[in-house]
Amino acid sequence: MSEGNLLYKGKAKSVFAADDSNVLSVVFRDDITALDGLKKNTFEGKGACNAKVTAYFYPILEKNGVPTHFIKSVNETTQLVRKLKMIPLEVVVRNRAAGSLVRNYGFTEGQYLEKPIIVMDLKDDSRHDPMINDDIILALKFVTETELAEIKRLALLVNKILKENLAEKNIDLIDMKLEFGKDNEGLIRLGDEISMDSLRLWDKGEICASMDKDIYRKDKGDVMEVYRKTVERIVN
C-alpha cells in the first residue's frame, strides 16, 4: 500500500490520507524522543515494535467495550485508523508512584496507590504539557462535562484491561498516557497508540526494572534490546 498525502508528522509517527476520507494511514517511524523532543535518536526496528504492541492491544480493548480508532494493520509499521478530531489532552492513569508523581508530590518510588489516579495534561509541547484540571478543561470548551466523565470512565476501563493482561505476563503496569478523540458521529474513541512509548512497565516484583521508554529517557541500557524483549513478553 502506498501512502497518500502527508497530513501530520509527529515525534514518532506520520499520518497520511487514505482512499476513504474517514480513514487515515499511520506509519510508526523508528524515531524516539524524550524531554519534550530535546533528546532525539533513531533505532532500527523501534517503529515495528510499537506498532506490533498497539495492534495487539486495540482489538482486545474493542472486544472489552472500549471504542478505538484502530481498523487494521497493513504491514509491520503501517496501520489504518478511523479519522478522529483529537481532544488536546494527555490522560495519564497511574497505578503506582513513579516519575513526576514522585518528583512533585512526595510519593515514594513504586508506592502502590489505593486506587488509580487520573491526571490530565494539556497536550502542548510549547507549554511543556502543563497539568490541567476539570474546570480549565471545561472553560476551554475542549469537551462537555458529560464527555469528560466518559473520557475518565474509558481511561479507567483501559487501565483495568491492560493491567490484568500484563499481570498474566508478570509485568506491572505502573502508569500510561492515553489520548482520545471524536469520530464523525461524535463518539469518543481511544486514539494514538498503546506501546512502550506510552506505557510505563516494570518487571513484576522489581522497582524501576524498566521495560519501556524510560530505558531511553534515563540512559538505562540498550533501548532496542529492551523493546524487543518487551514485545515478546506481551504479544507471544
CSV table of C-alpha atoms in Angstrom, one decimal:
chain,number,residue,atom,x,y,z
A,1,MET,CA,0.0,0.0,0.0
A,2,SER,CA,1.3,3.4,-0.9
A,3,GLU,CA,0.6,6.3,1.5
A,4,GLY,CA,-1.4,9.4,0.3
A,5,ASN,CA,-0.6,13.0,1.2
A,6,LEU,CA,1.3,13.5,4.4
A,7,LEU,CA,-1.1,15.2,6.8
A,8,TYR,CA,0.9,15.3,10.0
A,9,LYS,CA,4.4,14.3,11.2
A,10,GLY,CA,4.7,13.8,14.9
A,11,LYS,CA,7.7,12.8,17.0
A,12,ALA,CA,7.5,9.1,16.2
A,13,LYS,CA,4.6,8.6,13.8
A,14,SER,CA,3.5,10.1,10.4
A,15,VAL,CA,-0.2,10.4,9.4
A,16,PHE,CA,-1.2,10.1,5.8
A,17,ALA,CA,-4.5,10.5,3.9
A,18,ALA,CA,-6.2,7.3,2.8
A,19,ASP,CA,-8.6,6.5,0.0
A,20,ASP,CA,-11.6,6.8,2.4
A,21,SER,CA,-11.9,10.4,3.8
A,22,ASN,CA,-12.9,9.0,7.2
A,23,VAL,CA,-9.7,6.8,7.3
A,24,LEU,CA,-6.1,7.7,8.0
A,25,SER,CA,-2.9,5.7,7.4
A,26,VAL,CA,-0.5,5.9,10.4
A,27,VAL,CA,3.2,4.9,10.0
A,28,PHE,CA,5.2,4.2,13.1
A,29,ARG,CA,8.7,5.5,12.5
A,30,ASP,CA,12.0,4.4,14.1
A,31,ASP,CA,12.4,7.9,15.8
A,32,ILE,CA,12.4,8.2,19.6
A,33,THR,CA,12.4,11.4,21.6
A,34,ALA,CA,12.4,12.5,25.3
A,35,LEU,CA,12.4,15.7,27.3
A,36,ASP,CA,9.9,17.5,25.1
A,37,GLY,CA,11.8,16.5,22.0
A,38,LEU,CA,15.1,17.8,23.1
A,39,LYS,CA,16.6,14.3,23.1
A,40,LYS,CA,16.3,12.5,19.8
A,41,ASN,CA,17.5,9.3,18.2
A,42,THR,CA,16.6,6.7,15.6
A,43,PHE,CA,16.7,3.0,16.3
A,44,GLU,CA,16.1,0.5,13.6
A,45,GLY,CA,13.0,-1.7,14.3
A,46,LYS,CA,11.6,0.6,17.0
A,47,GLY,CA,8.6,1.6,15.0
A,48,ALA,CA,7.7,-2.0,14.2
A,49,CYS,CA,7.9,-2.9,18.0
A,50,ASN,CA,5.4,-0.2,18.9
A,51,ALA,CA,3.1,-1.0,16.0
A,52,LYS,CA,3.0,-4.6,17.0
A,53,VAL,CA,2.1,-3.9,20.6
A,54,THR,CA,-0.5,-1.4,19.5
A,55,ALA,CA,-2.1,-3.9,17.0
A,56,TYR,CA,-2.2,-6.5,19.8
A,57,PHE,CA,-3.9,-4.3,22.4
A,58,TYR,CA,-6.5,-2.4,20.4
A,59,PRO,CA,-8.6,-5.5,19.3
A,60,ILE,CA,-8.6,-6.6,23.0
A,61,LEU,CA,-9.8,-3.2,24.1
A,62,GLU,CA,-12.5,-3.2,21.4
A,63,LYS,CA,-13.7,-6.6,22.5
A,64,ASN,CA,-14.0,-5.4,26.1
A,65,GLY,CA,-16.1,-2.3,25.3
A,66,VAL,CA,-13.5,0.4,24.5
A,67,PRO,CA,-14.2,2.2,21.2
A,68,THR,CA,-10.9,2.8,19.4
A,69,HIS,CA,-9.7,4.3,16.2
A,70,PHE,CA,-7.9,1.1,15.1
A,71,ILE,CA,-9.1,-0.6,11.9
A,72,LYS,CA,-6.3,-3.0,10.9
A,73,SER,CA,-2.6,-3.4,10.3
A,74,VAL,CA,-1.3,-3.0,6.7
A,75,ASN,CA,2.2,-4.1,7.4
A,76,GLU,CA,4.6,-4.2,10.3
A,77,THR,CA,4.8,-0.4,10.7
A,78,THR,CA,1.6,0.9,9.0
A,79,GLN,CA,-2.0,0.8,10.3
A,80,LEU,CA,-5.3,2.1,9.1
A,81,VAL,CA,-7.3,4.0,11.7
A,82,ARG,CA,-10.6,6.0,11.9
A,83,LYS,CA,-10.2,9.7,11.4
A,84,LEU,CA,-10.8,11.5,14.8
A,85,LYS,CA,-11.0,15.0,15.9
A,86,MET,CA,-8.4,14.7,18.6
A,87,ILE,CA,-9.0,16.2,22.1
A,88,PRO,CA,-5.9,18.2,23.2
A,89,LEU,CA,-5.5,16.3,26.4
A,90,GLU,CA,-3.0,13.7,27.6
A,91,VAL,CA,-4.8,11.4,30.0
A,92,VAL,CA,-2.4,9.8,32.4
A,93,VAL,CA,-3.6,6.9,34.6
A,94,ARG,CA,-1.3,5.9,37.5
A,95,ASN,CA,-1.4,2.7,39.5
A,96,ARG,CA,2.0,3.1,41.3
A,97,ALA,CA,4.0,6.2,42.0
A,98,ALA,CA,6.8,7.0,39.6
A,99,GLY,CA,8.2,9.9,37.5
A,100,SER,CA,6.6,13.3,38.2
A,101,LEU,CA,4.3,11.8,40.9
A,102,VAL,CA,7.4,11.2,43.0
A,103,ARG,CA,9.3,14.3,42.0
A,104,ASN,CA,6.4,16.8,42.6
A,105,TYR,CA,4.3,15.3,45.4
A,106,GLY,CA,6.5,13.3,47.7
A,107,PHE,CA,5.3,9.8,47.0
A,108,THR,CA,7.9,7.1,47.3
A,109,GLU,CA,9.2,5.4,44.2
A,110,GLY,CA,7.0,2.4,43.4
A,111,GLN,CA,4.4,3.1,46.1
A,112,TYR,CA,1.1,1.3,45.4
A,113,LEU,CA,-1.9,3.6,45.1
A,114,GLU,CA,-5.1,2.6,46.8
A,115,LYS,CA,-7.0,3.3,43.5
A,116,PRO,CA,-5.8,4.6,40.1
A,117,ILE,CA,-5.1,8.3,39.9
A,118,ILE,CA,-6.1,10.1,36.7
A,119,VAL,CA,-4.0,13.2,35.8
A,120,MET,CA,-4.8,15.4,32.8
A,121,ASP,CA,-2.2,17.4,30.9
A,122,LEU,CA,-2.7,19.9,28.2
A,123,LYS,CA,-1.2,18.5,25.0
A,124,ASP,CA,1.1,21.4,24.1
A,125,ASP,CA,4.8,21.0,23.8
A,126,SER,CA,5.4,24.8,23.6
A,127,ARG,CA,3.9,25.0,27.2
A,128,HIS,CA,5.6,21.7,28.3
A,129,ASP,CA,2.3,19.9,28.6
A,130,PRO,CA,1.1,21.5,31.8
A,131,MET,CA,-1.2,19.7,34.2
A,132,ILE,CA,-4.8,20.9,33.7
A,133,ASN,CA,-7.9,20.4,35.9
A,134,ASP,CA,-11.6,19.8,35.1
A,135,ASP,CA,-12.6,23.4,35.4
A,136,ILE,CA,-10.0,24.6,33.0
A,137,ILE,CA,-10.8,21.9,30.5
A,138,LEU,CA,-14.5,22.8,30.6
A,139,ALA,CA,-13.7,26.6,30.5
A,140,LEU,CA,-11.6,26.0,27.3
A,141,LYS,CA,-14.6,24.0,25.9
A,142,PHE,CA,-12.4,21.1,24.8
A,143,VAL,CA,-15.3,18.8,25.9
A,144,THR,CA,-18.6,18.9,27.8
A,145,GLU,CA,-18.9,17.7,31.4
A,146,THR,CA,-20.6,14.5,30.1
A,147,GLU,CA,-17.8,13.9,27.6
A,148,LEU,CA,-15.1,14.5,30.3
A,149,ALA,CA,-16.8,11.9,32.5
A,150,GLU,CA,-16.8,9.5,29.6
A,151,ILE,CA,-13.1,10.0,28.9
A,152,LYS,CA,-12.3,9.2,32.6
A,153,ARG,CA,-14.6,6.1,32.5
A,154,LEU,CA,-12.9,4.8,29.4
A,155,ALA,CA,-9.4,5.6,30.8
A,156,LEU,CA,-10.1,3.5,33.9
A,157,LEU,CA,-11.5,0.7,31.8
A,158,VAL,CA,-8.4,0.7,29.5
A,159,ASN,CA,-6.3,0.6,32.7
A,160,LYS,CA,-8.2,-2.3,34.1
A,161,ILE,CA,-8.0,-4.3,30.9
A,162,LEU,CA,-4.3,-3.7,30.3
A,163,LYS,CA,-3.3,-4.1,33.9
A,164,GLU,CA,-4.9,-7.6,34.0
A,165,ASN,CA,-3.5,-8.6,30.7
A,166,LEU,CA,0.0,-7.6,31.6
A,167,ALA,CA,-0.1,-9.1,35.1
A,168,GLU,CA,-0.6,-12.5,33.4
A,169,LYS,CA,2.8,-11.9,31.8
A,170,ASN,CA,4.4,-10.9,35.1
A,171,ILE,CA,4.6,-7.2,34.0
A,172,ASP,CA,3.4,-4.4,36.3
A,173,LEU,CA,1.6,-1.5,34.6
A,174,ILE,CA,2.9,1.5,36.6
A,175,ASP,CA,1.2,4.2,34.5
A,176,MET,CA,0.2,5.1,31.0
A,177,LYS,CA,-0.6,8.0,28.7
A,178,LEU,CA,-3.8,7.9,26.7
A,179,GLU,CA,-5.3,10.2,24.0
A,180,PHE,CA,-8.9,10.4,22.9
A,181,GLY,CA,-10.8,11.9,20.0
A,182,LYS,CA,-14.3,12.1,18.5
A,183,ASP,CA,-15.3,10.3,15.3
A,184,ASN,CA,-17.6,11.9,12.7
A,185,GLU,CA,-20.6,10.8,14.7
A,186,GLY,CA,-19.3,12.4,17.9
A,187,LEU,CA,-18.4,9.1,19.6
A,188,ILE,CA,-15.4,9.3,21.9
A,189,ARG,CA,-12.7,6.8,20.9
A,190,LEU,CA,-9.3,5.9,22.1
A,191,GLY,CA,-6.7,7.2,19.6
A,192,ASP,CA,-2.9,7.4,19.3
A,193,GLU,CA,-1.1,4.2,20.4
A,194,ILE,CA,-0.6,1.7,23.2
A,195,SER,CA,3.1,0.9,23.3
A,196,MET,CA,6.4,1.1,25.2
A,197,ASP,CA,6.4,4.8,24.3
A,198,SER,CA,3.1,5.4,26.2
A,199,LEU,CA,3.2,2.7,28.9
A,200,ARG,CA,5.5,2.6,32.0
A,201,LEU,CA,6.2,-1.1,32.6
A,202,TRP,CA,8.2,-2.8,35.3
A,203,ASP,CA,9.2,-6.4,35.5
A,204,LYS,CA,6.9,-7.8,38.2
A,205,GLY,CA,8.3,-7.6,41.7
A,206,GLU,CA,11.1,-5.2,40.8
A,207,ILE,CA,11.4,-1.5,41.5
A,208,CYS,CA,12.3,0.5,38.4
A,209,ALA,CA,13.0,-2.6,36.3
A,210,SER,CA,12.0,-0.6,33.2
A,211,MET,CA,10.6,-2.3,30.1
A,212,ASP,CA,9.7,0.9,28.3
A,213,LYS,CA,10.8,4.3,27.1
A,214,ASP,CA,12.4,5.1,30.5
A,215,ILE,CA,15.4,3.0,29.2
A,216,TYR,CA,16.0,5.8,26.7
A,217,ARG,CA,14.9,8.7,29.0
A,218,LYS,CA,17.3,7.7,31.7
A,219,ASP,CA,20.1,6.0,29.7
A,220,LYS,CA,19.5,2.7,31.4
A,221,GLY,CA,20.6,0.4,28.7
A,222,ASP,CA,20.1,-0.9,25.2
A,223,VAL,CA,16.7,0.5,24.1
A,224,MET,CA,16.1,-2.0,21.3
A,225,GLU,CA,17.1,-5.0,23.3
A,226,VAL,CA,14.5,-4.0,25.9
A,227,TYR,CA,11.8,-3.1,23.4
A,228,ARG,CA,12.2,-6.4,21.6
A,229,LYS,CA,12.1,-8.4,24.8
A,230,THR,CA,9.0,-6.5,26.0
A,231,VAL,CA,7.2,-7.2,22.7
A,232,GLU,CA,8.0,-10.9,23.1
A,233,ARG,CA,6.6,-10.9,26.7
A,234,ILE,CA,3.4,-9.0,25.7
A,235,VAL,CA,2.5,-10.5,22.3
A,236,ASN,CA,3.8,-14.1,22.4
